[in-house]
Amino acid sequence: MSFQEPWNKVQNRLFQMHISYEERENELKDLYAELKREDDEIRGLFAKRVARSIQQKKDTAPTLIPRFPQ
């Protein structure tokens, strides 16, 4: 058994670990992007709901009749 055989095994294992790390990193990036999209969607829906609520309050607010001193 030459020195080269274990060295090749080590190199192969390191290469596999590197590939595995890159795959995990890409998966995490994809998950983060998906969460970011969902977060943006939820924020948009919340903003629309708040705007609709404010508009409803404006529409149902009693109209004030100005009183002038007599």
CSV table of N, CA and C in Angstrom, one decimal:
chain,number,residue,atom,x,y,z
A,1,MET,N,0.9,-1.2,0.0
A,1,MET,CA,0.0,0.0,0.0
A,1,MET,C,0.9,1.2,0.0
A,2,SER,N,0.7,2.0,-1.0
A,2,SER,CA,1.5,3.2,-1.1
A,2,SER,C,0.9,4.4,-0.3
A,3,PHE,N,1.7,5.4,-0.2
A,3,PHE,CA,1.2,6.6,0.5
A,3,PHE,C,0.1,7.2,-0.3
A,4,GLN,N,0.1,7.0,-1.6
A,4,GLN,CA,-0.9,7.7,-2.5
A,4,GLN,C,-2.3,7.3,-2.2
A,5,GLU,N,-2.5,6.0,-1.9
A,5,GLU,CA,-3.9,5.5,-1.7
A,5,GLU,C,-4.6,6.2,-0.5
A,6,PRO,N,-4.0,6.2,0.7
A,6,PRO,CA,-4.8,7.0,1.7
A,6,PRO,C,-4.9,8.4,1.4
A,7,TRP,N,-3.9,9.0,0.8
A,7,TRP,CA,-4.0,10.4,0.4
A,7,TRP,C,-5.1,10.7,-0.5
A,8,ASN,N,-5.4,9.8,-1.5
A,8,ASN,CA,-6.5,9.9,-2.4
A,8,ASN,C,-7.8,9.8,-1.7
A,9,LYS,N,-7.9,8.9,-0.7
A,9,LYS,CA,-9.1,8.8,0.1
A,9,LYS,C,-9.4,10.0,0.9
A,10,VAL,N,-8.3,10.6,1.4
A,10,VAL,CA,-8.5,11.9,2.2
A,10,VAL,C,-9.0,13.0,1.2
A,11,GLN,N,-8.3,13.1,0.1
A,11,GLN,CA,-8.7,14.1,-0.9
A,11,GLN,C,-10.2,13.9,-1.3
A,12,ASN,N,-10.6,12.7,-1.6
A,12,ASN,CA,-11.9,12.4,-2.0
A,12,ASN,C,-12.9,12.8,-0.9
A,13,ARG,N,-12.6,12.5,0.3
A,13,ARG,CA,-13.5,12.8,1.5
A,13,ARG,C,-13.6,14.3,1.6
A,14,LEU,N,-12.5,15.0,1.5
A,14,LEU,CA,-12.5,16.5,1.6
A,14,LEU,C,-13.4,17.1,0.5
A,15,PHE,N,-13.2,16.5,-0.7
A,15,PHE,CA,-14.0,17.0,-1.8
A,15,PHE,C,-15.5,16.8,-1.6
A,16,GLN,N,-15.9,15.6,-1.0
A,16,GLN,CA,-17.3,15.3,-0.7
A,16,GLN,C,-17.8,16.2,0.3
A,17,MET,N,-17.0,16.5,1.3
A,17,MET,CA,-17.4,17.4,2.4
A,17,MET,C,-17.6,18.8,1.8
A,18,HIS,N,-16.7,19.2,0.9
A,18,HIS,CA,-16.9,20.5,0.3
A,18,HIS,C,-18.2,20.6,-0.5
A,19,ILE,N,-18.5,19.6,-1.3
A,19,ILE,CA,-19.7,19.5,-2.1
A,19,ILE,C,-20.9,19.6,-1.1
A,20,SER,N,-20.8,18.8,-0.1
A,20,SER,CA,-21.9,18.7,0.9
A,20,SER,C,-22.1,20.1,1.5
A,21,TYR,N,-21.1,20.8,1.9
A,21,TYR,CA,-21.2,22.1,2.5
A,21,TYR,C,-21.8,23.1,1.5
A,22,GLU,N,-21.4,23.0,0.3
A,22,GLU,CA,-22.0,23.9,-0.7
A,22,GLU,C,-23.5,23.6,-0.9
A,23,GLU,N,-23.8,22.4,-0.9
A,23,GLU,CA,-25.3,22.0,-1.1
A,23,GLU,C,-26.1,22.6,0.1
A,24,ARG,N,-25.6,22.4,1.3
A,24,ARG,CA,-26.3,22.9,2.5
A,24,ARG,C,-26.4,24.4,2.4
A,25,GLU,N,-25.3,25.0,2.0
A,25,GLU,CA,-25.3,26.5,2.0
A,25,GLU,C,-26.3,27.0,0.9
A,26,ASN,N,-26.4,26.3,-0.2
A,26,ASN,CA,-27.4,26.7,-1.2
A,26,ASN,C,-28.8,26.4,-0.7
A,27,GLU,N,-29.0,25.3,0.0
A,27,GLU,CA,-30.3,25.0,0.6
A,27,GLU,C,-30.7,26.1,1.5
A,28,LEU,N,-29.8,26.5,2.4
A,28,LEU,CA,-30.1,27.6,3.4
A,28,LEU,C,-30.4,28.9,2.7
A,29,LYS,N,-29.7,29.2,1.6
A,29,LYS,CA,-29.9,30.4,0.8
A,29,LYS,C,-31.3,30.4,0.2
A,30,ASP,N,-31.7,29.2,-0.3
A,30,ASP,CA,-33.0,29.1,-0.9
A,30,ASP,C,-34.1,29.2,0.2
A,31,LEU,N,-33.9,28.6,1.3
A,31,LEU,CA,-34.9,28.7,2.4
A,31,LEU,C,-35.0,30.2,2.9
A,32,TYR,N,-33.9,30.9,3.0
A,32,TYR,CA,-33.9,32.3,3.4
A,32,TYR,C,-34.7,33.1,2.4
A,33,ALA,N,-34.4,32.9,1.1
A,33,ALA,CA,-35.1,33.6,0.1
A,33,ALA,C,-36.6,33.4,0.1
A,34,GLU,N,-37.0,32.1,0.4
A,34,GLU,CA,-38.4,31.8,0.5
A,34,GLU,C,-39.1,32.5,1.7
A,35,LEU,N,-38.4,32.5,2.8
A,35,LEU,CA,-38.9,33.1,4.0
A,35,LEU,C,-39.0,34.6,3.8
A,36,LYS,N,-38.0,35.2,3.1
A,36,LYS,CA,-38.1,36.6,2.8
A,36,LYS,C,-39.3,37.0,1.9
A,37,ARG,N,-39.6,36.1,0.9
A,37,ARG,CA,-40.7,36.4,0.1
A,37,ARG,C,-42.0,36.3,0.9
A,38,GLU,N,-42.1,35.3,1.7
A,38,GLU,CA,-43.3,35.1,2.6
A,38,GLU,C,-43.4,36.3,3.6
A,39,ASP,N,-42.3,36.7,4.1
A,39,ASP,CA,-42.3,37.9,5.0
A,39,ASP,C,-42.8,39.1,4.3
A,40,ASP,N,-42.3,39.4,3.1
A,40,ASP,CA,-42.7,40.5,2.3
A,40,ASP,C,-44.2,40.4,2.0
A,41,GLU,N,-44.7,39.2,1.7
A,41,GLU,CA,-46.1,39.1,1.3
A,41,GLU,C,-47.0,39.4,2.6
A,42,ILE,N,-46.5,38.8,3.7
A,42,ILE,CA,-47.3,39.1,5.0
A,42,ILE,C,-47.3,40.6,5.3
A,43,ARG,N,-46.2,41.2,5.2
A,43,ARG,CA,-46.1,42.7,5.4
A,43,ARG,C,-47.0,43.4,4.5
A,44,GLY,N,-47.0,43.0,3.2
A,44,GLY,CA,-47.9,43.7,2.3
A,44,GLY,C,-49.4,43.5,2.6
A,45,LEU,N,-49.8,42.3,3.0
A,45,LEU,CA,-51.2,42.0,3.4
A,45,LEU,C,-51.5,42.8,4.6
A,46,PHE,N,-50.6,42.9,5.6
A,46,PHE,CA,-50.8,43.6,6.8
A,46,PHE,C,-51.0,45.1,6.5
A,47,ALA,N,-50.1,45.7,5.6
A,47,ALA,CA,-50.2,47.1,5.3
A,47,ALA,C,-51.6,47.4,4.6
A,48,LYS,N,-52.0,46.5,3.7
A,48,LYS,CA,-53.3,46.7,3.1
A,48,LYS,C,-54.5,46.7,4.1
A,49,ARG,N,-54.4,45.7,5.1
A,49,ARG,CA,-55.4,45.6,6.1
A,49,ARG,C,-55.4,46.9,6.9
A,50,VAL,N,-54.3,47.4,7.3
A,50,VAL,CA,-54.2,48.6,8.1
A,50,VAL,C,-54.8,49.8,7.3
A,51,ALA,N,-54.4,49.9,6.1
A,51,ALA,CA,-54.9,51.0,5.2
A,51,ALA,C,-56.4,50.9,5.1
A,52,ARG,N,-57.0,49.7,4.9
A,52,ARG,CA,-58.4,49.5,4.8
A,52,ARG,C,-59.1,49.8,6.1
A,53,SER,N,-58.5,49.5,7.2
A,53,SER,CA,-59.1,49.8,8.5
A,53,SER,C,-59.1,51.3,8.7
A,54,ILE,N,-58.0,52.0,8.4
A,54,ILE,CA,-58.0,53.4,8.5
A,54,ILE,C,-59.1,54.1,7.6
A,55,GLN,N,-59.2,53.6,6.4
A,55,GLN,CA,-60.2,54.2,5.5
A,55,GLN,C,-61.6,53.9,6.0
A,56,GLN,N,-61.9,52.8,6.6
A,56,GLN,CA,-63.2,52.5,7.1
A,56,GLN,C,-63.5,53.4,8.3
A,57,LYS,N,-62.5,53.7,9.1
A,57,LYS,CA,-62.7,54.6,10.3
A,57,LYS,C,-63.0,56.0,9.8
A,58,LYS,N,-62.3,56.4,8.7
A,58,LYS,CA,-62.5,57.7,8.1
A,58,LYS,C,-63.9,57.8,7.6
A,59,ASP,N,-64.4,56.7,6.9
A,59,ASP,CA,-65.7,56.7,6.3
A,59,ASP,C,-66.8,56.7,7.3
A,60,THR,N,-66.6,56.0,8.4
A,60,THR,CA,-67.7,55.9,9.4
A,60,THR,C,-67.6,57.0,10.5
A,61,ALA,N,-66.6,57.8,10.5
A,61,ALA,CA,-66.4,58.8,11.5
A,61,ALA,C,-67.5,59.8,11.4
A,62,PRO,N,-68.0,60.3,12.5
A,62,PRO,CA,-69.1,61.3,12.4
A,62,PRO,C,-68.6,62.6,11.8
A,63,THR,N,-69.5,63.1,11.0
A,63,THR,CA,-69.1,64.4,10.4
A,63,THR,C,-69.3,65.5,11.4
A,64,LEU,N,-68.3,66.3,11.6
A,64,LEU,CA,-68.4,67.4,12.5
A,64,LEU,C,-69.0,68.7,11.8
A,65,ILE,N,-70.0,69.2,12.4
A,65,ILE,CA,-70.6,70.5,11.8
A,65,ILE,C,-70.0,71.6,12.5
A,66,PRO,N,-69.3,72.5,11.8
A,66,PRO,CA,-68.6,73.6,12.5
A,66,PRO,C,-69.7,74.6,13.1
A,67,ARG,N,-69.4,75.0,14.3
A,67,ARG,CA,-70.3,76.0,14.9
A,67,ARG,C,-69.6,77.3,14.9
A,68,PHE,N,-70.3,78.3,14.5
A,68,PHE,CA,-69.8,79.6,14.4
A,68,PHE,C,-70.4,80.4,15.6
A,69,PRO,N,-69.6,81.2,16.2
A,69,PRO,CA,-70.1,82.0,17.3
A,69,PRO,C,-71.2,83.0,16.8
A,70,GLN,N,-72.3,83.1,17.6
A,70,GLN,CA,-73.4,83.9,17.2
A,70,GLN,C,-73.3,85.3,17.8
